[in-house]
Amino acid sequence: MELMRARAPAKINLTLRIEGRRADGFHDLASLVAFAGAGDLVFLHPDAPLALEVSGPTAAAAGPDDDNLVLRAARAFAERVPGARLGRFVLEKRLPVAAGLGGGSSDAAAALRLLAGLNGLTLDDPRLFAAARATGSDVPVCLDPRARLMRGVGDRLSAPLALPPLSAVLVNCRVAVPTAGVFRALGLQPGAMLPGPEHPDDLPEAKAGNAAALRALIARLPNDLEPPALALAPEIGRAMALLAETPEARLVRMSGSGATVFALTDNCRAAAALARRVLAQEPGWWVKPTVLR
């Protein structure tokens, strides 16, 4: 077969409520998730020995290839699909690492989509979802990268949501913020709940096709990981403040556990102008105008 290819788009947490910490140590969350135009690329050479090559502008920060989530996902797939055809993966890494963009999870999900296609599995095959869950909490929502409400430990997903396209700028100040450290800094003990607004299951604003109404909904629901991430990496606050001062930004928020922040704008032209404004002040930062869907 010819070389196979899949996009691995950045996952953006438009909202992120940490509802509490379970007795097993994991955290229950509720998050409205969308996906960006920016992302990595994953290629598969079918039927070659299982292996991974990482290239691209952010490859050096991706860590050891043997520990990459792409290979973990492939092994989880092989455990659940006896006799599965595998291959050699090539990951073109474009997204910042440890950046709150779910890059590794999206890479793993793209690898699973490629293996599903190679082996004649549909995306709703329960073995594919099981392999995704075994690989990481954010991998299931990335299997079919469309906007959804994600709950629990990433294991409960809504049907896809037809969000109005949200023009945005993603900004990463080149600081890596490991997720585990942010959750430790959050400091919830097993069995403890985190006070805050209840995240609704029904999101009429997300279905109405009105971007302004959706921005208002997002503004009412915080990212609970912002305070601990800011304590660990104050540079995130500087990036948020820079965005908030621009005339184009309508809402500024951190994604995931950081350090990437995003600004929602009225349209793509405003997003492009905002991106140019940020790069003029901080040419060393990673800045991407995009559309979230």
Short mmCIF file of N, CA and C in Angstrom, two decimals, residues 7-12 35-41 54-62 91-107 170 172 174 260 286 288 290:
data_model
loop_
_atom_site.label_atom_id
_atom_site.label_comp_id
_atom_site.label_asym_id
_atom_site.label_seq_id
_atom_site.Cartn_x
_atom_site.Cartn_y
_atom_site.Cartn_z
N ARG A 7 -3.89 14.05 9.69
CA ARG A 7 -3.62 15.27 10.45
C ARG A 7 -3.87 14.99 11.93
N ALA A 8 -3.12 15.69 12.77
CA ALA A 8 -3.29 15.61 14.22
C ALA A 8 -3.50 17.03 14.73
N PRO A 9 -4.74 17.54 14.66
CA PRO A 9 -4.97 18.95 15.00
C PRO A 9 -4.83 19.22 16.49
N ALA A 10 -4.44 20.45 16.81
CA ALA A 10 -4.34 20.87 18.21
C ALA A 10 -5.71 20.83 18.86
N LYS A 11 -5.76 20.31 20.08
CA LYS A 11 -6.99 20.27 20.88
C LYS A 11 -7.01 21.50 21.79
N ILE A 12 -8.11 22.24 21.76
CA ILE A 12 -8.24 23.45 22.56
C ILE A 12 -9.36 23.25 23.57
N PHE A 35 -11.17 21.96 18.03
CA PHE A 35 -9.91 21.63 17.37
C PHE A 35 -9.51 22.74 16.42
N ALA A 36 -8.20 22.96 16.33
CA ALA A 36 -7.65 24.08 15.56
C ALA A 36 -7.21 23.62 14.17
N GLY A 37 -6.99 24.61 13.31
CA GLY A 37 -6.42 24.30 12.01
C GLY A 37 -4.95 23.90 12.12
N ALA A 38 -4.25 24.40 13.13
CA ALA A 38 -2.84 24.06 13.34
C ALA A 38 -2.72 22.66 13.91
N GLY A 39 -1.64 21.96 13.57
CA GLY A 39 -1.47 20.62 14.11
C GLY A 39 -0.22 19.95 13.59
N ASP A 40 -0.04 18.70 14.00
CA ASP A 40 1.05 17.85 13.53
C ASP A 40 0.56 17.00 12.36
N LEU A 41 1.48 16.29 11.72
CA LEU A 41 1.15 15.32 10.67
C LEU A 41 1.72 13.97 11.05
N VAL A 54 10.65 10.81 14.28
CA VAL A 54 10.07 12.12 14.57
C VAL A 54 10.93 13.20 13.90
N SER A 55 10.25 14.05 13.16
CA SER A 55 10.93 15.17 12.50
C SER A 55 10.10 16.42 12.73
N GLY A 56 10.51 17.52 12.10
CA GLY A 56 9.72 18.74 12.21
C GLY A 56 10.33 19.75 13.16
N PRO A 57 9.79 20.96 13.17
CA PRO A 57 10.40 22.06 13.93
C PRO A 57 10.43 21.87 15.43
N THR A 58 9.52 21.09 16.02
CA THR A 58 9.52 20.90 17.47
C THR A 58 9.87 19.46 17.86
N ALA A 59 10.51 18.74 16.94
CA ALA A 59 10.85 17.33 17.19
C ALA A 59 11.80 17.18 18.38
N ALA A 60 12.75 18.10 18.53
CA ALA A 60 13.75 17.95 19.58
C ALA A 60 13.14 17.93 20.97
N ALA A 61 11.98 18.58 21.15
CA ALA A 61 11.35 18.64 22.47
C ALA A 61 10.39 17.49 22.72
N ALA A 62 10.23 16.61 21.74
CA ALA A 62 9.19 15.56 21.84
C ALA A 62 9.58 14.39 22.73
N LEU A 91 6.34 10.99 12.34
CA LEU A 91 5.61 12.08 12.97
C LEU A 91 6.30 13.40 12.64
N GLU A 92 5.59 14.28 11.95
CA GLU A 92 6.10 15.61 11.67
C GLU A 92 5.56 16.55 12.75
N LYS A 93 6.43 16.88 13.69
CA LYS A 93 6.02 17.61 14.90
C LYS A 93 6.10 19.10 14.64
N ARG A 94 4.93 19.75 14.69
CA ARG A 94 4.85 21.19 14.46
C ARG A 94 4.37 21.95 15.69
N LEU A 95 3.60 21.29 16.55
CA LEU A 95 3.04 21.94 17.73
C LEU A 95 4.07 21.99 18.86
N PRO A 96 4.01 23.00 19.70
CA PRO A 96 4.86 23.00 20.91
C PRO A 96 4.52 21.79 21.79
N VAL A 97 5.50 21.36 22.57
CA VAL A 97 5.35 20.19 23.43
C VAL A 97 5.06 20.65 24.86
N ALA A 98 4.26 19.84 25.59
CA ALA A 98 3.85 20.19 26.96
C ALA A 98 3.23 21.58 26.97
N ALA A 99 2.26 21.78 26.04
CA ALA A 99 1.76 23.12 25.77
C ALA A 99 0.27 23.27 25.99
N GLY A 100 -0.42 22.25 26.52
CA GLY A 100 -1.86 22.35 26.72
C GLY A 100 -2.66 22.24 25.44
N LEU A 101 -2.04 21.71 24.38
CA LEU A 101 -2.69 21.58 23.08
C LEU A 101 -3.04 20.13 22.75
N GLY A 102 -2.78 19.21 23.68
CA GLY A 102 -3.07 17.81 23.43
C GLY A 102 -2.32 17.25 22.23
N GLY A 103 -1.15 17.79 21.95
CA GLY A 103 -0.42 17.37 20.75
C GLY A 103 -0.08 15.90 20.73
N GLY A 104 0.47 15.40 21.82
CA GLY A 104 0.81 13.98 21.87
C GLY A 104 -0.41 13.10 21.77
N SER A 105 -1.50 13.51 22.43
CA SER A 105 -2.74 12.74 22.37
C SER A 105 -3.33 12.75 20.96
N SER A 106 -3.27 13.91 20.30
CA SER A 106 -3.79 13.99 18.94
C SER A 106 -2.92 13.17 17.98
N ASP A 107 -1.60 13.17 18.20
CA ASP A 107 -0.72 12.32 17.40
C ASP A 107 -1.10 10.84 17.55
N LEU A 170 -3.56 31.41 18.67
CA LEU A 170 -2.91 30.58 19.69
C LEU A 170 -1.52 31.16 19.94
N ASN A 172 2.02 30.55 22.34
CA ASN A 172 2.82 29.80 23.31
C ASN A 172 4.13 30.53 23.52
N ARG A 174 6.83 29.57 24.66
CA ARG A 174 7.99 28.67 24.61
C ARG A 174 8.40 28.17 26.00
N THR A 260 0.02 27.19 26.49
CA THR A 260 -0.58 27.90 25.37
C THR A 260 -1.84 28.64 25.81
N TRP A 286 5.68 31.21 19.76
CA TRP A 286 4.92 30.45 18.75
C TRP A 286 3.53 31.07 18.68
N LYS A 288 -0.04 31.43 16.22
CA LYS A 288 -0.78 30.90 15.07
C LYS A 288 -2.20 31.45 15.03
N THR A 290 -5.84 31.02 13.61
CA THR A 290 -6.49 29.78 13.20
C THR A 290 -8.00 29.92 13.37
#
